[in-house]
Short mmCIF file of N, CA and C in Angstrom, two decimals:
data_model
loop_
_atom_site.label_atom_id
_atom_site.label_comp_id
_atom_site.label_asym_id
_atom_site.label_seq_id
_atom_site.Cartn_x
_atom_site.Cartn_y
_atom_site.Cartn_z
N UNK A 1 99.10 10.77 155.74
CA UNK A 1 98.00 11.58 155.31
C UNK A 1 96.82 10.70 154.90
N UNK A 2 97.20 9.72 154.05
CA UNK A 2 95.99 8.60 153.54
C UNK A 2 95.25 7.93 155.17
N UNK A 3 96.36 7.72 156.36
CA UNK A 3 95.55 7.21 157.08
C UNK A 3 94.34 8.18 157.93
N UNK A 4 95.15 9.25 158.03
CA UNK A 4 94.09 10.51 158.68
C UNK A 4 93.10 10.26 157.94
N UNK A 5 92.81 10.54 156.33
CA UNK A 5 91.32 10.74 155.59
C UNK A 5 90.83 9.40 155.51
N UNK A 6 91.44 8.44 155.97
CA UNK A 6 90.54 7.51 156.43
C UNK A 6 89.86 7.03 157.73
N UNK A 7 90.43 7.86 158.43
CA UNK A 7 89.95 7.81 160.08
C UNK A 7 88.65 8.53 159.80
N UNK A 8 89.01 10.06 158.93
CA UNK A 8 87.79 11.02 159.29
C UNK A 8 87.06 10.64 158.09
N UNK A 9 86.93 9.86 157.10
CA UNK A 9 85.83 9.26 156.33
C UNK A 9 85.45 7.69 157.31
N UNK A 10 85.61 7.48 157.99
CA UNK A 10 85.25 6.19 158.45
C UNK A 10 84.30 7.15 159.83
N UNK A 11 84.98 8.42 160.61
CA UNK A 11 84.51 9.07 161.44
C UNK A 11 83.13 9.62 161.09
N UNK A 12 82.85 9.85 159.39
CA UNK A 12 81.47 10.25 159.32
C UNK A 12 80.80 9.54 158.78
N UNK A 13 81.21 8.48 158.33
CA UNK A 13 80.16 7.09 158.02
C UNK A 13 79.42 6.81 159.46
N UNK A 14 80.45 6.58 160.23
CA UNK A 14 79.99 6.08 161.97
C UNK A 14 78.43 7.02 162.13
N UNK A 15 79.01 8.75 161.85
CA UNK A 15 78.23 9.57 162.24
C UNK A 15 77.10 9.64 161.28
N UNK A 16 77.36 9.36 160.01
CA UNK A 16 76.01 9.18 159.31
C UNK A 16 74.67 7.81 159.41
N UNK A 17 75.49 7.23 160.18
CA UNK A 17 74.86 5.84 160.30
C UNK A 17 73.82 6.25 161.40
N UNK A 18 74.79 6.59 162.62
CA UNK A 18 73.97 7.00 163.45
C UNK A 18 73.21 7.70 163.61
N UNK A 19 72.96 9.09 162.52
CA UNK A 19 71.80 9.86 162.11
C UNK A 19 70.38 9.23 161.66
N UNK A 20 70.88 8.03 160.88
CA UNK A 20 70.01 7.79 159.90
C UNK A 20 69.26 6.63 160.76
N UNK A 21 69.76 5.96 162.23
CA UNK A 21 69.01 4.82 162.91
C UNK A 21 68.23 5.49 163.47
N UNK A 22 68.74 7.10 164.05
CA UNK A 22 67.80 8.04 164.71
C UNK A 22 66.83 8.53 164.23
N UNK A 23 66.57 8.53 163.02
CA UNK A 23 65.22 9.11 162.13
C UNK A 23 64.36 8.14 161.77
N UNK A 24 64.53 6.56 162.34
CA UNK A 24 63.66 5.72 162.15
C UNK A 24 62.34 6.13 162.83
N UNK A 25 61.33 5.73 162.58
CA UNK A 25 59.81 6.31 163.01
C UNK A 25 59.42 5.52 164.27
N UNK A 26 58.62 6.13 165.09
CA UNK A 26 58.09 4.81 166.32
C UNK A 26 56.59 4.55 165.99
N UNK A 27 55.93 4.65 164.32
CA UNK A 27 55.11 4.12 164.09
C UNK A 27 55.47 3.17 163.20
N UNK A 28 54.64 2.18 163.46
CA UNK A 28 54.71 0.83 162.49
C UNK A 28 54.80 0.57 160.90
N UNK A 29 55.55 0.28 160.30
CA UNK A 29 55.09 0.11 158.62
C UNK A 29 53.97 0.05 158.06
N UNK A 30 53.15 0.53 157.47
CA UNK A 30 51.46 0.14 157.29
C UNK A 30 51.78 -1.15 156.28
N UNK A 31 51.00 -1.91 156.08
CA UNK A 31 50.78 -3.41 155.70
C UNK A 31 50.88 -3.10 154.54
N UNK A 32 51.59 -4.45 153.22
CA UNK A 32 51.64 -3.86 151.91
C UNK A 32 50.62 -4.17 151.61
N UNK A 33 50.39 -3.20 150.46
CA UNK A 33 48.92 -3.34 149.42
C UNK A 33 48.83 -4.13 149.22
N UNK A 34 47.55 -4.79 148.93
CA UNK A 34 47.39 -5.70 147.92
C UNK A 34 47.36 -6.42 146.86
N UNK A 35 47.66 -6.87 146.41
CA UNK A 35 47.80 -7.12 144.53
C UNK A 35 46.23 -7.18 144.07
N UNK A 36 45.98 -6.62 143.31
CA UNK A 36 44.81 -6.77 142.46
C UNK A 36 44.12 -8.40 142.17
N UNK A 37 42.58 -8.12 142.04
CA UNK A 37 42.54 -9.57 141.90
C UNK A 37 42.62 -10.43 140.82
N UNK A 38 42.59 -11.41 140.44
CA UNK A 38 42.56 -11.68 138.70
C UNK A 38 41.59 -11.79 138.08
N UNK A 39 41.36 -10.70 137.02
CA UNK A 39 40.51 -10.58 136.77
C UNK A 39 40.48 -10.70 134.58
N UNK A 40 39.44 -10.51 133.58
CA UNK A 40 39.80 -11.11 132.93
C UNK A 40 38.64 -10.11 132.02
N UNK A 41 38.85 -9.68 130.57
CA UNK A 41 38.38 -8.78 129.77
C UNK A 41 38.77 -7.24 130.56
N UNK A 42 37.87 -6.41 129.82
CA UNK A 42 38.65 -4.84 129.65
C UNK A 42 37.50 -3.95 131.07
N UNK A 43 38.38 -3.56 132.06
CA UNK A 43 37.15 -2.89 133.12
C UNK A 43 36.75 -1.90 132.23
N UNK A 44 35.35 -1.35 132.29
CA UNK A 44 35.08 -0.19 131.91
C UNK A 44 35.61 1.07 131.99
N UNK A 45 35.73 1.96 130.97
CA UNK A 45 35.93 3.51 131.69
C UNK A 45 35.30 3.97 132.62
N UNK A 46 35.81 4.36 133.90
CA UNK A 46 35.18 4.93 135.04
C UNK A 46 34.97 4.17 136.34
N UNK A 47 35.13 2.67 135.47
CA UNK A 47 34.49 1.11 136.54
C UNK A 47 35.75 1.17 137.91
N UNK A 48 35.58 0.50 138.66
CA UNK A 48 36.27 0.15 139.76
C UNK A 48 35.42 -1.02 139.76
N UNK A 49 36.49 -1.47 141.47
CA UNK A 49 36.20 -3.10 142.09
C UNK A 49 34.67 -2.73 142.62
N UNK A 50 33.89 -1.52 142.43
CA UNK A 50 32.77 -1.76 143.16
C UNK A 50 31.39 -1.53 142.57
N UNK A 51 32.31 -1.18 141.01
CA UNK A 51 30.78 -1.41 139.94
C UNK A 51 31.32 -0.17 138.78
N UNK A 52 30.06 0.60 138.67
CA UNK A 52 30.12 1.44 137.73
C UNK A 52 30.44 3.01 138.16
N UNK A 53 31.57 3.83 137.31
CA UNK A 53 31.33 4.75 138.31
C UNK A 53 30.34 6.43 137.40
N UNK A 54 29.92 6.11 136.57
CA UNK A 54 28.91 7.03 135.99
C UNK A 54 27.46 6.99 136.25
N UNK A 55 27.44 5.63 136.75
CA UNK A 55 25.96 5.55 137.57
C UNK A 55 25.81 4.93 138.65
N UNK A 56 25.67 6.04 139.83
CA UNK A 56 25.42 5.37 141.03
C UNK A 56 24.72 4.13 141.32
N UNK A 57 23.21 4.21 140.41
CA UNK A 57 22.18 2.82 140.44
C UNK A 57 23.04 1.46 140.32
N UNK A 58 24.00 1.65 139.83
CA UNK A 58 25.04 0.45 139.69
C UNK A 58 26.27 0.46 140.32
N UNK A 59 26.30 0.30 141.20
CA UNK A 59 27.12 0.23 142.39
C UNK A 59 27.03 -0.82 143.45
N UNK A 60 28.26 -1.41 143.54
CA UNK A 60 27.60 -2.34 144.92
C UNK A 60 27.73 -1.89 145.70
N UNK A 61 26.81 -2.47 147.23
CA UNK A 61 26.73 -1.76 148.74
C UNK A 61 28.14 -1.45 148.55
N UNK A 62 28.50 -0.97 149.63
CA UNK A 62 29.13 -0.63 150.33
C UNK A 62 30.08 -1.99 151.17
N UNK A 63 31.30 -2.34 150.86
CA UNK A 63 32.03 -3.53 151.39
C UNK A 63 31.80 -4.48 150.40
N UNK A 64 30.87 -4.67 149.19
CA UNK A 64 30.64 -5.61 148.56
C UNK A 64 31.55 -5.70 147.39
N UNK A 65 31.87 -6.68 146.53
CA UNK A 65 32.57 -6.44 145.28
C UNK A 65 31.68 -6.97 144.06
N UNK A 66 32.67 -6.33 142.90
CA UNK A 66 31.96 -6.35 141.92
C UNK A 66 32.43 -7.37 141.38
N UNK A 67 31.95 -8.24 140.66
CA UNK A 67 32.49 -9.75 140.42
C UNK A 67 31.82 -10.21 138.62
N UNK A 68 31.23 -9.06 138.15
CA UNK A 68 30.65 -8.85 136.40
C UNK A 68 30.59 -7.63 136.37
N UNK A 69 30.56 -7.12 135.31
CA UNK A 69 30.37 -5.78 134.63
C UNK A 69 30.46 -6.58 133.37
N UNK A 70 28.88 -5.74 132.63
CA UNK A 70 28.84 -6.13 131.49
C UNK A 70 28.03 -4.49 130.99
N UNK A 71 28.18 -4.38 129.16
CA UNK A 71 27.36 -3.19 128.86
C UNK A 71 27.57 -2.62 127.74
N UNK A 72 26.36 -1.76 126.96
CA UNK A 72 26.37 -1.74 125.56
C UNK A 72 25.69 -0.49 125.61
N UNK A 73 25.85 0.76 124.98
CA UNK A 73 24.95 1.91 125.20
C UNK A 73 25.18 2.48 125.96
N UNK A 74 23.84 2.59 126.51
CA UNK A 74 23.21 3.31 127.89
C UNK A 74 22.64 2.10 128.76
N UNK A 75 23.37 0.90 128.67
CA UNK A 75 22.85 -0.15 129.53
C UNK A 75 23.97 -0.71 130.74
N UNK A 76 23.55 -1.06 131.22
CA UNK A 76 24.93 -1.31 132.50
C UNK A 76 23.84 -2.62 133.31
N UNK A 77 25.32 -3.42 133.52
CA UNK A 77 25.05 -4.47 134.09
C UNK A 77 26.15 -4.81 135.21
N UNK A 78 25.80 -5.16 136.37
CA UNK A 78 26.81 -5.34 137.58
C UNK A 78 25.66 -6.36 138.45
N UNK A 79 27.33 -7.60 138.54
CA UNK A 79 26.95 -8.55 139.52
C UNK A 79 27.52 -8.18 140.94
N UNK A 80 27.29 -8.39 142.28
CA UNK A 80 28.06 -7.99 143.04
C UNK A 80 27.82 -9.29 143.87
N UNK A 81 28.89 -9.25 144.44
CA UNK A 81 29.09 -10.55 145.78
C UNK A 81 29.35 -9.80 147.10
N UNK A 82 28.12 -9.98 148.02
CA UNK A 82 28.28 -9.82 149.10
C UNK A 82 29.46 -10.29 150.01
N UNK A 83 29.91 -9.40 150.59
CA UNK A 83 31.08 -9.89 151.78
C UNK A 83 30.98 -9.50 153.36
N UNK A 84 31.07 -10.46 153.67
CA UNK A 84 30.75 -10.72 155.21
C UNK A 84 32.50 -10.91 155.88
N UNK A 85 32.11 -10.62 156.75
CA UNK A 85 33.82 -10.84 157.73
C UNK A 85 33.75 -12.52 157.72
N UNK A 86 35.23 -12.90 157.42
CA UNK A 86 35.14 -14.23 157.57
C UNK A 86 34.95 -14.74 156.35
N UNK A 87 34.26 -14.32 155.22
CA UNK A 87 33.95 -14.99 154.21
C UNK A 87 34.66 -15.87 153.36
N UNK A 88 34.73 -16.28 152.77
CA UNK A 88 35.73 -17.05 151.72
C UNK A 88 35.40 -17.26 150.04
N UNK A 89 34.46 -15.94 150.10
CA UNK A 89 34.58 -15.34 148.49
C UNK A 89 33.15 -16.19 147.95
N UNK A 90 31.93 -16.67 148.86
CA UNK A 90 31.46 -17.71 148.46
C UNK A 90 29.87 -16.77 148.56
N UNK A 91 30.08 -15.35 148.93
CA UNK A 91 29.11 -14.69 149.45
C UNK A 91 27.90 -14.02 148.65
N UNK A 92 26.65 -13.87 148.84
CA UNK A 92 25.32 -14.46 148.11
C UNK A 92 25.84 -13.24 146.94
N UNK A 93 24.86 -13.51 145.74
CA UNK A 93 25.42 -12.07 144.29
C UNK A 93 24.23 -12.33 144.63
N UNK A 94 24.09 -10.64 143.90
CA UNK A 94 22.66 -9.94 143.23
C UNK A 94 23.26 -8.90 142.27
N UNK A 95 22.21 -8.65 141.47
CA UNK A 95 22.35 -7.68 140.35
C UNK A 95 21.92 -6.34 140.33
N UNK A 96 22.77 -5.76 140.00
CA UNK A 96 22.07 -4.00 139.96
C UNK A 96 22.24 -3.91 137.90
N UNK A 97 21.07 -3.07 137.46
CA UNK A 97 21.22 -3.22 135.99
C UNK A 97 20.28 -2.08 136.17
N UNK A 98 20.73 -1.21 134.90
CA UNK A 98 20.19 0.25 134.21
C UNK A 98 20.32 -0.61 132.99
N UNK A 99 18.65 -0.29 132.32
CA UNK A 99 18.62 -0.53 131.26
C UNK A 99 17.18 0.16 130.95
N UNK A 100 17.20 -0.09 129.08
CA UNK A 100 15.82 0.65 128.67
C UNK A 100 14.66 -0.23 128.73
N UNK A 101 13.59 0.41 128.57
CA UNK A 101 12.28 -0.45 128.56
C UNK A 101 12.18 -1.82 127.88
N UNK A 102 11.08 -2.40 128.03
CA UNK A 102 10.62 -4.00 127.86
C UNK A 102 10.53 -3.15 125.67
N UNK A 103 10.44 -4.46 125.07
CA UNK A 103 10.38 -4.35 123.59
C UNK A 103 8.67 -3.37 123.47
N UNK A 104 9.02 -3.39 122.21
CA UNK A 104 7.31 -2.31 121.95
C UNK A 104 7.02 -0.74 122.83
N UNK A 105 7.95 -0.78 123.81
CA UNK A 105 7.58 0.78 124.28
C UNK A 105 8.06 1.76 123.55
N UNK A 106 7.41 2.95 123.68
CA UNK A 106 8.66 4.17 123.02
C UNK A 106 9.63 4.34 123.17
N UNK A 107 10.44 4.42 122.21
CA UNK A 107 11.76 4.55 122.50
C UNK A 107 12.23 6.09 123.73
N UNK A 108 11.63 6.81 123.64
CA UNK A 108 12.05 7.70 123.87
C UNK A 108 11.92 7.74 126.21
N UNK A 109 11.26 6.42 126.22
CA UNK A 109 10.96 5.84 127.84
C UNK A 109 12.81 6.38 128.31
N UNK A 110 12.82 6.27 129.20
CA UNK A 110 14.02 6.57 130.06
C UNK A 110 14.36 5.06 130.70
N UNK A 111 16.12 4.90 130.71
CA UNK A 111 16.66 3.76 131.47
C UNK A 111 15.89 3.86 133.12
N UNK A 112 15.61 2.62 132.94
CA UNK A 112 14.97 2.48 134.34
C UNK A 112 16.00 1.27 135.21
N UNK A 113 16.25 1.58 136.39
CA UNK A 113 16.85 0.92 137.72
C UNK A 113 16.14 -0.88 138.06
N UNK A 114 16.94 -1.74 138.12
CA UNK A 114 16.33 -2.94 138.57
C UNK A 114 17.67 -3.57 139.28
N UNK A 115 17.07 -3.83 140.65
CA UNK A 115 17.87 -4.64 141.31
C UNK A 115 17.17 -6.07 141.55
N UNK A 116 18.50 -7.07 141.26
CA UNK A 116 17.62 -9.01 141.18
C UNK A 116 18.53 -9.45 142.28
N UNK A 117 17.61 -10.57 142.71
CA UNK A 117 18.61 -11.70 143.73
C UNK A 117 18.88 -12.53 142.97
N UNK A 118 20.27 -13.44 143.14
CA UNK A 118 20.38 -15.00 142.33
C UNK A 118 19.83 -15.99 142.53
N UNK A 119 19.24 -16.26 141.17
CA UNK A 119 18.09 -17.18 140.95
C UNK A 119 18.45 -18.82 140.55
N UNK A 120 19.03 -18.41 139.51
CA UNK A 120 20.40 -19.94 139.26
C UNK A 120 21.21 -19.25 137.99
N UNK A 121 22.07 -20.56 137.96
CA UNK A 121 23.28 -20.84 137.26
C UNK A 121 22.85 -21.95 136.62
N UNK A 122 23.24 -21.63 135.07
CA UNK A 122 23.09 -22.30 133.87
C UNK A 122 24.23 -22.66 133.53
N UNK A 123 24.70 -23.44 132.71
CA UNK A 123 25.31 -24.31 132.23
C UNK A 123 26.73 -22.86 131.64
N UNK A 124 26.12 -21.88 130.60
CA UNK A 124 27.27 -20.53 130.48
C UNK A 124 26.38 -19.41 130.85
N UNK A 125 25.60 -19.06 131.96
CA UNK A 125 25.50 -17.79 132.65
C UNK A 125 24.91 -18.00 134.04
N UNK A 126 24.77 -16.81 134.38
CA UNK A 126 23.47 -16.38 135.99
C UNK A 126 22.56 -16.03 135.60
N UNK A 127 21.48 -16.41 136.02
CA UNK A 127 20.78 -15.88 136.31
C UNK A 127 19.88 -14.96 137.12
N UNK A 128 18.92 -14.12 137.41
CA UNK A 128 18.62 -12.92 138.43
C UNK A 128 17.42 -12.73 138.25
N UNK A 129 16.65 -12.55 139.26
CA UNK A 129 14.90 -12.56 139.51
C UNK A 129 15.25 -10.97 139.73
N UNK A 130 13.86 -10.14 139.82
CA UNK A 130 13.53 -8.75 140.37
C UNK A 130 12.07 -8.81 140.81
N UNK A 131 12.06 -7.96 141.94
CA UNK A 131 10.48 -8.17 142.76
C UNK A 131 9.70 -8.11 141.59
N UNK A 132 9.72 -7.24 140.70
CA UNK A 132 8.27 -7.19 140.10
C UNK A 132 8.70 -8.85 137.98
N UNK A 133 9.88 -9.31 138.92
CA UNK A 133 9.64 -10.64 137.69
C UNK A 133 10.15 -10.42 137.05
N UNK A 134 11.14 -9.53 136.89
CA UNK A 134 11.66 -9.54 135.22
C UNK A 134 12.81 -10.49 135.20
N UNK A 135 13.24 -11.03 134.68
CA UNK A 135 14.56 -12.17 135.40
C UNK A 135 15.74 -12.16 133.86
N UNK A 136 16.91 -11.97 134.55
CA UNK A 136 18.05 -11.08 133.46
C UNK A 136 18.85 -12.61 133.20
N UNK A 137 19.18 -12.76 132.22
CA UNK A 137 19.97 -14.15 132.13
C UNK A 137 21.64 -13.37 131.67
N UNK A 138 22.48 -13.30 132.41
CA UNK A 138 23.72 -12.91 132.23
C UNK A 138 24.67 -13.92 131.61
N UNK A 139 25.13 -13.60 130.42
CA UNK A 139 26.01 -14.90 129.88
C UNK A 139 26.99 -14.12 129.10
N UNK A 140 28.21 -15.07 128.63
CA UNK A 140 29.59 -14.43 128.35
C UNK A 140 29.30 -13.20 127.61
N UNK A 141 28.71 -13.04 126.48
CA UNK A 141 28.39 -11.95 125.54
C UNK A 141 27.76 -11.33 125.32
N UNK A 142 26.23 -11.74 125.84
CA UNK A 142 24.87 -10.91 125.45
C UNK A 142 24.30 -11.18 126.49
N UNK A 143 23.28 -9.80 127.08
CA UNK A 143 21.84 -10.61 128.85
C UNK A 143 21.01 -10.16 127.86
N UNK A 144 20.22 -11.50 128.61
CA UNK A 144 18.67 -11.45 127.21
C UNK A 144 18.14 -11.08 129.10
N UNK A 145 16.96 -10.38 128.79
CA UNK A 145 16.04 -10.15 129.78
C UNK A 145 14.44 -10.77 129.35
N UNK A 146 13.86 -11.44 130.46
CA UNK A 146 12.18 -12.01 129.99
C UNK A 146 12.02 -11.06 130.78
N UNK A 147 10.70 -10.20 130.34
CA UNK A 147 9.92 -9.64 130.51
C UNK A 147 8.30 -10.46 131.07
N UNK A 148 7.94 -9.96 132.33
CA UNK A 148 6.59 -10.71 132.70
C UNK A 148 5.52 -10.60 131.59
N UNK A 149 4.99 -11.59 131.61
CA UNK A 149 3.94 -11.53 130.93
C UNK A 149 2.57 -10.69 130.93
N UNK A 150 2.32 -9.97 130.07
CA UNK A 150 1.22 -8.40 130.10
C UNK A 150 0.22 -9.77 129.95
N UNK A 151 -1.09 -8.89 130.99
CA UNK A 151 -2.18 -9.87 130.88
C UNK A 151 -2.85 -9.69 129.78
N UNK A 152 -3.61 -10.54 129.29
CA UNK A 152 -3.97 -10.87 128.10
C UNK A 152 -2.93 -11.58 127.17
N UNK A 153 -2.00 -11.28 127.57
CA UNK A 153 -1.33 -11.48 125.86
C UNK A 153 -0.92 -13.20 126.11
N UNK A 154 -0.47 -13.55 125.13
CA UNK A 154 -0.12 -15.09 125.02
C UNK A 154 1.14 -15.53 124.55
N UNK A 155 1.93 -14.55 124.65
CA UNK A 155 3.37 -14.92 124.75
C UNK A 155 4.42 -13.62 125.49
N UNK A 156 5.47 -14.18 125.79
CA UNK A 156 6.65 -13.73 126.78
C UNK A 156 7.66 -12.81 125.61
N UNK A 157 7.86 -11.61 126.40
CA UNK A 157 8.40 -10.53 125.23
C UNK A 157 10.10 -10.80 125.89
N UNK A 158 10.74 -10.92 125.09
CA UNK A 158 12.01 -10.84 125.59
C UNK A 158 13.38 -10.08 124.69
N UNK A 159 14.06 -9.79 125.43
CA UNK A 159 15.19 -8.49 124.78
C UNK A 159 16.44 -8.63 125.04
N UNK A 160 17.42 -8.79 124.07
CA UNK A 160 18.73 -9.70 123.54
C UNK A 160 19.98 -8.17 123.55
N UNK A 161 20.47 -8.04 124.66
CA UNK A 161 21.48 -6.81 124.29
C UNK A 161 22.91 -7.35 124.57
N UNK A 162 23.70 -7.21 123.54
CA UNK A 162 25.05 -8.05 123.04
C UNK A 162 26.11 -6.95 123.50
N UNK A 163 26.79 -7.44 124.42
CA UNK A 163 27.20 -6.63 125.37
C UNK A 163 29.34 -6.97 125.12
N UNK A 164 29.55 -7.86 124.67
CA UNK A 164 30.63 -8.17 124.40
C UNK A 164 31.13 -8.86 125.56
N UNK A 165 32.61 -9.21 125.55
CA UNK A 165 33.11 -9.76 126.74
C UNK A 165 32.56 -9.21 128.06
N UNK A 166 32.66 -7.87 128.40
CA UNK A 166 32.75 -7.30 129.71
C UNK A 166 34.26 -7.37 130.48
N UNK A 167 33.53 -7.13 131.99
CA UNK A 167 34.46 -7.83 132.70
C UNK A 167 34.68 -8.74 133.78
N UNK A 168 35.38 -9.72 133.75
CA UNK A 168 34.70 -10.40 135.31
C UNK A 168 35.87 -10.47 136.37
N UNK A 169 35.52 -10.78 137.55
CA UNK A 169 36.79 -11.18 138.65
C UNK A 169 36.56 -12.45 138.73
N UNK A 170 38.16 -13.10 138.69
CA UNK A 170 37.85 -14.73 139.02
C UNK A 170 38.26 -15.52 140.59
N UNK A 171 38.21 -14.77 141.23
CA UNK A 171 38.82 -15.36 142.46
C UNK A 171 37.43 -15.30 143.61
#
């Protein structure tokens, strides 16, 4: 008797085996994910790898990554690194930044949109030009922004917003 229920348990292993080679797929495995990149402080609420996600103005293109997020308020700061096919992570940054007016305006002015190209690298930040001059100095904790100089006047107005760690990607 023991050898019969082992014929017919060995008879439907055979047969379960062979069910289960038959339900293999004739499409390919899709490729595994990726691991995240290493990256270092706290992403924002809402943030992803491609900027900010409560304000479009801060977003990188499209294919680009986000490589800073920094921000305090109603201010937002995003570096992005262009990516090209082929690249090797070395690809040009520019800045997208929502922030409030130059010092001395009314408060009550609305965050205004500025996109900068990279201008240089300092010793602990980036720096970022914008067509009309305003140039953002990005560093571990606080972006001071210079403001162009209003004609007449005889000195450079500049504005210190302490933004904390942020976040950056290091690869």
């Amino acid at each position: 008797m023991t050898s019969a229920r082992s014929a017919v348990a060995g008879a439907l292993l055979l047969g379960c085996a062979g069910l289960l080679a038959a339900c293999g797929s004739a499409e390919p495995a899709p490729p595994p994910t990726e691991a995240p990149p290493p990256t270092t402080g706290t992403m924002p609420w809402g943030g992803d790898l491609g900027g900010f996600g409560d304000r479009k103005q801060v977003r990188c293109d499209a294919g680009d990554q986000a490589v800073r997020m920094a921000w305090q308020g109603d201010s937002r700061f995003l570096i992005c690194r262009k990516v090209t096919p082929g690249d090797d992570g070395t690809g040009e940054r520019y800045l997208r930044a929502w922030t409030t007016g130059r010092p001395g305006m009314p408060n009550e002015q609305p965050p205004a949109f500025h996109q900068g190209r990279f201008y240089t690298l300092t010793d602990n930040s980036l720096q970022f030009l914008t067509e009309d001059q305003v140039k953002f100095d990005i560093g571990p904790t606080a972006v001071t922004i210079e403001w162009p100089q209003e004609p007449g006047s005889r000195t450079k107005q500049f504005s210190t917003i302490r933004t904390g760690e942020g976040w950056s990607r290091l690869d």
